[in-house]
Amino acid sequence: MAHQHSSQPRLSPSGYEEDIRAVLAPRLAYFEAVARHEHVTRAAHELGVPQSTLSRAMVRLEQDLGVALFARKGRTVSLTPAGRTFLGSAERALAEVEKAADSVRADADPTAGKVAFGFLHTMGSETVPALIRAFRTDHPRVRFQLVQNYGEAMIERLRAGGLDLCLTSPVPDAPDLVARRLDEQRLRLVVPDDHRLAGRRRIRLAEAADETFVTLEPGYGLRRITDDLCAEAGFVPRVAFEGEEAETLRGLVAAGLGVALLPPPAVARPGVVELTVTAPRAVREIGVAWLDGHPDTPPVAAFKKFLLSRRGHLLPE
């Protein structure tokens, strides 16, 4: 293998960090095979490339690094001290690449792949466990990476590639997303059981205009819905507390801190009465969203199809 040593790397100093990855990465497997066989012909045969191609690649690698990696005697080679140092790092890099390839292949496996799925806190106690249980009847080996968060945070994570799908409310409307409405959930005005309205079963929201409210923090979908419904009823709610979790709000209502617009609880909580709101129509739409134009792996496609099949009966009775 002809060799012309270059005392300086071919890469410009200003672009070295950016360029070195592009220069080295395609040649690491070539280098590792030559180093392992200590023979160019045998390495070329294993790799399925012409010997001349492999020889030129090794010469160019040394020129780009500015370091001799091999001592040569005909087609037989041995590693220099620099070559042995480089080989250790090259083997670790190639092992990481192989590990990453195995991981993404496993995640895309049709029968045992992974779905990264986000959902609202209020969907966590009953709705999502029931969905996953039903889905896994036909897909028992599919794995789930679950993220529980509020709507805006999940959409950000979806856009960043951390989620495949998310179950959220309100149903988002954005040009980079695809969203499908799956169901709606009635909201109730929750009051303490000794409240002046506790003897009622139904109420117009305008009748609560003078009440103090406990709500979720701004950025939560349910907070936006609460503000919109109150505005439709003709008032701005007076807020005593802003929280992060609906059941915490229900407990604070029981403690007399205020009233709240909330979805039905998974388990009835003592100390509160839940009133049907007759006007305005107090519901929240729940939908599934994903990034537009992103291809689905088989397990994600299967779970998406399953969710869309649950339109109108997503929520537990």
Short mmCIF file of C-alpha atoms in Angstrom, two decimals:
data_model
loop_
_atom_site.label_atom_id
_atom_site.label_comp_id
_atom_site.label_asym_id
_atom_site.label_seq_id
_atom_site.Cartn_x
_atom_site.Cartn_y
_atom_site.Cartn_z
CA MET A 1 0.00 0.00 0.00
CA ALA A 2 1.70 3.17 -1.16
CA HIS A 3 1.96 5.86 1.47
CA GLN A 4 2.86 9.51 1.31
CA HIS A 5 3.14 11.05 4.75
CA SER A 6 1.78 14.53 5.26
CA SER A 7 3.16 16.47 8.21
CA GLN A 8 0.12 18.72 8.41
CA PRO A 9 -3.58 17.80 8.52
CA ARG A 10 -5.49 18.58 5.35
CA LEU A 11 -8.29 20.16 7.35
CA SER A 12 -8.22 23.90 7.83
CA PRO A 13 -7.79 24.91 11.49
CA SER A 14 -10.89 27.12 11.39
CA GLY A 15 -13.15 24.27 10.27
CA TYR A 16 -11.39 21.41 12.00
CA GLU A 17 -14.02 20.57 14.62
CA GLU A 18 -16.86 20.72 12.12
CA ASP A 19 -15.03 18.86 9.35
CA ILE A 20 -13.27 16.13 11.30
CA ARG A 21 -16.47 14.19 11.97
CA ALA A 22 -17.39 14.14 8.29
CA VAL A 23 -13.86 13.11 7.36
CA LEU A 24 -13.37 10.39 9.94
CA ALA A 25 -16.78 8.80 10.37
CA PRO A 26 -16.99 7.02 6.98
CA ARG A 27 -13.46 5.63 7.41
CA LEU A 28 -13.65 4.24 10.96
CA ALA A 29 -14.96 0.84 9.89
CA TYR A 30 -12.28 0.63 7.18
CA PHE A 31 -9.57 1.49 9.69
CA GLU A 32 -10.87 -0.98 12.29
CA ALA A 33 -10.93 -3.84 9.76
CA VAL A 34 -7.38 -3.16 8.52
CA ALA A 35 -6.11 -2.88 12.10
CA ARG A 36 -7.83 -6.11 13.12
CA HIS A 37 -6.57 -8.15 10.16
CA GLU A 38 -3.20 -6.39 9.89
CA HIS A 39 -3.59 -7.13 6.19
CA VAL A 40 -5.12 -4.91 3.53
CA THR A 41 -6.28 -7.66 1.17
CA ARG A 42 -8.07 -9.65 3.87
CA ALA A 43 -9.71 -6.49 5.24
CA ALA A 44 -10.86 -5.47 1.74
CA HIS A 45 -12.36 -8.93 1.20
CA GLU A 46 -14.28 -8.75 4.48
CA LEU A 47 -15.57 -5.26 3.72
CA GLY A 48 -16.42 -6.07 0.10
CA VAL A 49 -14.46 -3.15 -1.33
CA PRO A 50 -11.53 -3.09 -3.80
CA GLN A 51 -8.13 -3.26 -2.18
CA SER A 52 -7.09 -0.06 -3.96
CA THR A 53 -10.08 1.77 -2.50
CA LEU A 54 -9.20 0.63 1.01
CA SER A 55 -5.51 1.53 0.59
CA ARG A 56 -6.38 5.03 -0.63
CA ALA A 57 -8.83 5.52 2.25
CA MET A 58 -6.15 4.68 4.82
CA VAL A 59 -3.58 6.96 3.20
CA ARG A 60 -6.11 9.80 3.12
CA LEU A 61 -7.06 9.17 6.76
CA GLU A 62 -3.43 9.49 7.83
CA GLN A 63 -3.01 12.60 5.72
CA ASP A 64 -6.08 14.20 7.25
CA LEU A 65 -4.92 13.36 10.76
CA GLY A 66 -1.31 14.24 10.05
CA VAL A 67 -0.26 11.05 11.90
CA ALA A 68 1.08 7.67 10.73
CA LEU A 69 -1.33 4.99 11.96
CA PHE A 70 0.34 1.99 10.26
CA ALA A 71 3.82 0.61 9.70
CA ARG A 72 3.73 -1.09 6.28
CA LYS A 73 5.45 -4.08 4.80
CA GLY A 74 3.82 -5.02 1.50
CA ARG A 75 0.14 -5.69 2.13
CA THR A 76 0.84 -6.53 5.75
CA VAL A 77 0.53 -3.69 8.22
CA SER A 78 0.98 -3.17 11.95
CA LEU A 79 -0.27 -0.40 14.14
CA THR A 80 1.98 2.40 15.29
CA PRO A 81 1.56 3.63 18.89
CA ALA A 82 -0.67 6.39 17.51
CA GLY A 83 -2.63 3.77 15.56
CA ARG A 84 -3.23 1.70 18.71
CA THR A 85 -4.52 4.77 20.55
CA PHE A 86 -6.77 5.66 17.64
CA LEU A 87 -8.06 2.08 17.36
CA GLY A 88 -9.37 2.03 20.92
CA SER A 89 -11.44 5.15 20.33
CA ALA A 90 -12.57 3.94 16.88
CA GLU A 91 -13.79 0.63 18.34
CA ARG A 92 -15.77 2.46 21.03
CA ALA A 93 -17.28 4.82 18.46
CA LEU A 94 -18.29 1.94 16.17
CA ALA A 95 -19.78 0.05 19.13
CA GLU A 96 -21.90 3.10 19.98
CA VAL A 97 -23.08 3.37 16.37
CA GLU A 98 -24.02 -0.30 16.39
CA LYS A 99 -25.81 0.12 19.71
CA ALA A 100 -27.74 3.11 18.35
CA ALA A 101 -28.71 1.16 15.22
CA ASP A 102 -29.91 -1.76 17.32
CA SER A 103 -31.93 0.63 19.49
CA VAL A 104 -33.75 2.36 16.64
CA ARG A 105 -34.44 -0.96 14.93
CA ALA A 106 -35.87 -2.31 18.18
CA ASP A 107 -38.06 0.78 18.63
CA ALA A 108 -39.45 0.34 15.11
CA ASP A 109 -40.13 -3.38 15.47
CA PRO A 110 -43.79 -4.00 14.48
CA THR A 111 -44.48 -6.38 17.35
CA ALA A 112 -42.20 -5.14 20.14
CA GLY A 113 -41.39 -1.53 19.22
CA LYS A 114 -41.83 1.65 21.24
CA VAL A 115 -44.47 4.38 21.32
CA ALA A 116 -43.59 7.70 23.02
CA PHE A 117 -47.00 8.89 24.20
CA GLY A 118 -47.90 12.05 26.12
CA PHE A 119 -51.13 12.74 27.97
CA LEU A 120 -52.75 15.20 30.35
CA HIS A 121 -52.59 14.73 34.11
CA THR A 122 -56.37 14.34 34.21
CA MET A 123 -56.17 11.46 31.74
CA GLY A 124 -53.73 9.49 33.88
CA SER A 125 -55.84 7.74 36.47
CA GLU A 126 -58.35 5.96 34.23
CA THR A 127 -58.36 6.94 30.57
CA VAL A 128 -54.77 6.20 29.55
CA PRO A 129 -54.41 2.97 31.55
CA ALA A 130 -57.65 1.70 29.97
CA LEU A 131 -56.46 2.66 26.48
CA ILE A 132 -53.11 0.92 26.87
CA ARG A 133 -54.72 -2.17 28.36
CA ALA A 134 -57.14 -2.42 25.43
CA PHE A 135 -54.41 -1.79 22.83
CA ARG A 136 -52.12 -4.42 24.29
CA THR A 137 -54.77 -7.08 23.89
CA ASP A 138 -53.67 -7.29 20.24
CA HIS A 139 -50.16 -5.83 20.70
CA PRO A 140 -48.91 -7.36 23.96
CA ARG A 141 -45.20 -6.68 23.38
CA VAL A 142 -45.35 -3.04 22.30
CA ARG A 143 -43.51 -0.82 24.77
CA PHE A 144 -44.66 2.64 25.91
CA GLN A 145 -42.58 5.61 26.94
CA LEU A 146 -45.16 7.69 28.80
CA VAL A 147 -45.01 11.41 29.53
CA GLN A 148 -47.63 13.10 31.70
CA ASN A 149 -47.74 16.88 31.40
CA TYR A 150 -49.90 19.87 30.54
CA GLY A 151 -50.87 20.57 26.95
CA GLU A 152 -48.39 23.26 25.89
CA ALA A 153 -45.44 21.37 27.35
CA MET A 154 -46.44 18.22 25.47
CA ILE A 155 -46.77 20.09 22.19
CA GLU A 156 -43.27 21.52 22.70
CA ARG A 157 -41.96 18.02 23.36
CA LEU A 158 -43.78 16.71 20.31
CA ARG A 159 -42.13 19.35 18.15
CA ALA A 160 -38.73 18.53 19.65
CA GLY A 161 -39.10 14.87 18.68
CA GLY A 162 -39.56 13.56 22.21
CA LEU A 163 -43.09 12.28 21.59
CA ASP A 164 -44.77 10.38 18.77
CA LEU A 165 -48.34 11.22 19.83
CA CYS A 166 -50.03 13.21 22.56
CA LEU A 167 -53.52 13.21 24.02
CA THR A 168 -54.39 16.80 24.83
CA SER A 169 -57.04 19.46 25.28
CA PRO A 170 -57.95 21.81 23.69
CA VAL A 171 -57.34 20.14 20.35
CA PRO A 172 -54.39 22.10 18.89
CA ASP A 173 -54.66 24.03 15.65
CA ALA A 174 -51.19 24.64 14.17
CA PRO A 175 -49.79 24.30 10.64
CA ASP A 176 -47.03 21.89 11.69
CA LEU A 177 -49.37 19.54 13.55
CA VAL A 178 -52.08 17.09 12.65
CA ALA A 179 -54.79 16.86 15.30
CA ARG A 180 -57.97 14.81 15.48
CA ARG A 181 -60.83 15.32 17.90
CA LEU A 182 -61.60 12.09 19.75
CA ASP A 183 -64.14 12.96 22.43
CA GLU A 184 -65.47 15.65 24.70
CA GLN A 185 -65.77 15.79 28.47
CA ARG A 186 -68.31 17.78 30.43
CA LEU A 187 -66.92 20.16 33.02
CA ARG A 188 -68.63 20.72 36.33
CA LEU A 189 -68.66 23.61 38.75
CA VAL A 190 -67.24 22.12 41.93
CA VAL A 191 -68.26 23.85 45.18
CA PRO A 192 -67.75 23.04 48.89
CA ASP A 193 -70.52 20.90 50.37
CA ASP A 194 -71.52 23.75 52.73
CA HIS A 195 -71.60 26.34 49.93
CA ARG A 196 -74.70 28.42 49.23
CA LEU A 197 -75.04 26.63 45.86
CA ALA A 198 -74.44 23.11 47.21
CA GLY A 199 -78.17 22.30 47.23
CA ARG A 200 -78.42 22.86 43.48
CA ARG A 201 -77.93 20.24 40.76
CA ARG A 202 -77.64 22.64 37.83
CA ILE A 203 -76.30 26.13 37.47
CA ARG A 204 -75.64 28.82 34.90
CA LEU A 205 -72.00 29.82 35.14
CA ALA A 206 -72.96 33.50 35.37
CA GLU A 207 -74.41 32.73 38.82
CA ALA A 208 -70.84 32.09 40.03
CA ALA A 209 -69.52 35.47 38.83
CA ASP A 210 -68.98 36.70 42.42
CA GLU A 211 -67.23 33.53 43.56
CA THR A 212 -63.52 33.07 44.14
CA PHE A 213 -62.02 30.44 41.82
CA VAL A 214 -59.13 28.04 42.15
CA THR A 215 -57.67 27.19 38.75
CA LEU A 216 -54.74 25.63 36.97
CA GLU A 217 -51.80 27.83 36.04
CA PRO A 218 -51.71 29.78 32.76
CA GLY A 219 -50.47 27.51 29.97
CA TYR A 220 -52.71 24.62 30.98
CA GLY A 221 -55.49 23.83 28.55
CA LEU A 222 -58.10 23.62 31.29
CA ARG A 223 -57.13 27.10 32.49
CA ARG A 224 -57.68 28.51 29.02
CA ILE A 225 -61.05 26.78 28.81
CA THR A 226 -62.03 28.12 32.25
CA ASP A 227 -61.12 31.68 31.28
CA ASP A 228 -62.99 31.38 27.97
CA LEU A 229 -66.14 29.96 29.58
CA CYS A 230 -66.17 32.65 32.25
CA ALA A 231 -65.72 35.32 29.56
CA GLU A 232 -68.63 33.81 27.65
CA ALA A 233 -70.67 33.98 30.86
CA GLY A 234 -69.83 37.68 31.17
CA PHE A 235 -67.18 37.86 33.87
CA VAL A 236 -63.48 37.49 34.64
CA PRO A 237 -62.88 34.95 37.41
CA ARG A 238 -61.32 36.17 40.63
CA VAL A 239 -58.54 33.66 41.21
CA ALA A 240 -57.33 32.72 44.70
CA PHE A 241 -54.94 29.93 43.71
CA GLU A 242 -53.26 28.62 40.56
CA GLY A 243 -52.16 24.98 40.68
CA GLU A 244 -50.74 22.22 38.51
CA GLU A 245 -53.12 19.33 39.15
CA ALA A 246 -56.91 19.07 39.02
CA GLU A 247 -57.34 16.88 42.10
CA THR A 248 -55.36 19.38 44.17
CA LEU A 249 -57.90 22.00 43.13
CA ARG A 250 -60.75 19.70 44.12
CA GLY A 251 -59.19 19.31 47.58
CA LEU A 252 -58.83 23.06 47.94
CA VAL A 253 -62.48 23.49 47.01
CA ALA A 254 -63.37 21.02 49.78
CA ALA A 255 -61.28 23.18 52.14
CA GLY A 256 -63.38 26.21 51.24
CA LEU A 257 -60.74 28.14 49.30
CA GLY A 258 -62.99 28.67 46.28
CA VAL A 259 -64.89 26.99 43.45
CA ALA A 260 -63.52 25.38 40.29
CA LEU A 261 -64.46 24.20 36.82
CA LEU A 262 -63.18 20.63 36.59
CA PRO A 263 -63.69 17.38 34.71
CA PRO A 264 -65.34 14.52 36.63
CA PRO A 265 -63.09 12.82 39.19
CA ALA A 266 -61.94 9.23 38.89
CA VAL A 267 -63.18 8.67 42.45
CA ALA A 268 -65.76 10.84 44.20
CA ARG A 269 -64.17 13.18 46.74
CA PRO A 270 -65.99 13.97 49.98
CA GLY A 271 -66.52 17.59 50.94
CA VAL A 272 -67.55 18.86 47.51
CA VAL A 273 -70.66 19.01 45.35
CA GLU A 274 -70.37 18.92 41.57
CA LEU A 275 -72.92 20.94 39.64
CA THR A 276 -73.92 20.55 36.00
CA VAL A 277 -73.29 23.82 34.11
CA THR A 278 -76.23 24.52 31.80
CA ALA A 279 -74.88 27.68 30.16
CA PRO A 280 -72.57 28.22 28.47
CA ARG A 281 -71.97 24.67 27.27
CA ALA A 282 -69.11 23.63 29.54
CA VAL A 283 -67.09 20.92 27.81
CA ARG A 284 -63.51 20.35 26.83
CA GLU A 285 -62.59 18.62 23.59
CA ILE A 286 -59.93 15.95 23.81
CA GLY A 287 -57.85 15.00 20.80
CA VAL A 288 -54.69 13.32 19.61
CA ALA A 289 -51.91 15.26 17.89
CA TRP A 290 -48.75 14.41 15.98
CA LEU A 291 -46.20 16.20 13.81
CA ASP A 292 -47.27 16.67 10.22
CA GLY A 293 -45.13 14.91 7.64
CA HIS A 294 -43.23 12.68 10.05
CA PRO A 295 -43.32 9.00 9.11
CA ASP A 296 -44.60 6.58 11.74
CA THR A 297 -42.88 3.42 12.84
CA PRO A 298 -45.18 0.38 12.70
CA PRO A 299 -45.98 0.42 16.46
CA VAL A 300 -46.77 4.15 16.38
CA ALA A 301 -48.98 3.68 13.31
CA ALA A 302 -50.83 0.85 15.04
CA PHE A 303 -51.45 2.86 18.22
CA LYS A 304 -52.52 5.93 16.23
CA LYS A 305 -55.03 3.80 14.31
CA PHE A 306 -56.29 2.40 17.61
CA LEU A 307 -56.77 5.87 19.13
CA LEU A 308 -58.65 7.11 16.08
CA SER A 309 -60.91 4.08 16.30
CA ARG A 310 -61.97 5.27 19.79
CA ARG A 311 -63.65 8.44 18.53
CA GLY A 312 -66.71 9.13 20.63
CA HIS A 313 -65.90 6.53 23.27
CA LEU A 314 -62.42 7.48 24.41
CA LEU A 315 -63.37 8.20 28.01
CA PRO A 316 -64.51 5.65 30.60
CA GLU A 317 -68.24 5.61 31.21
#
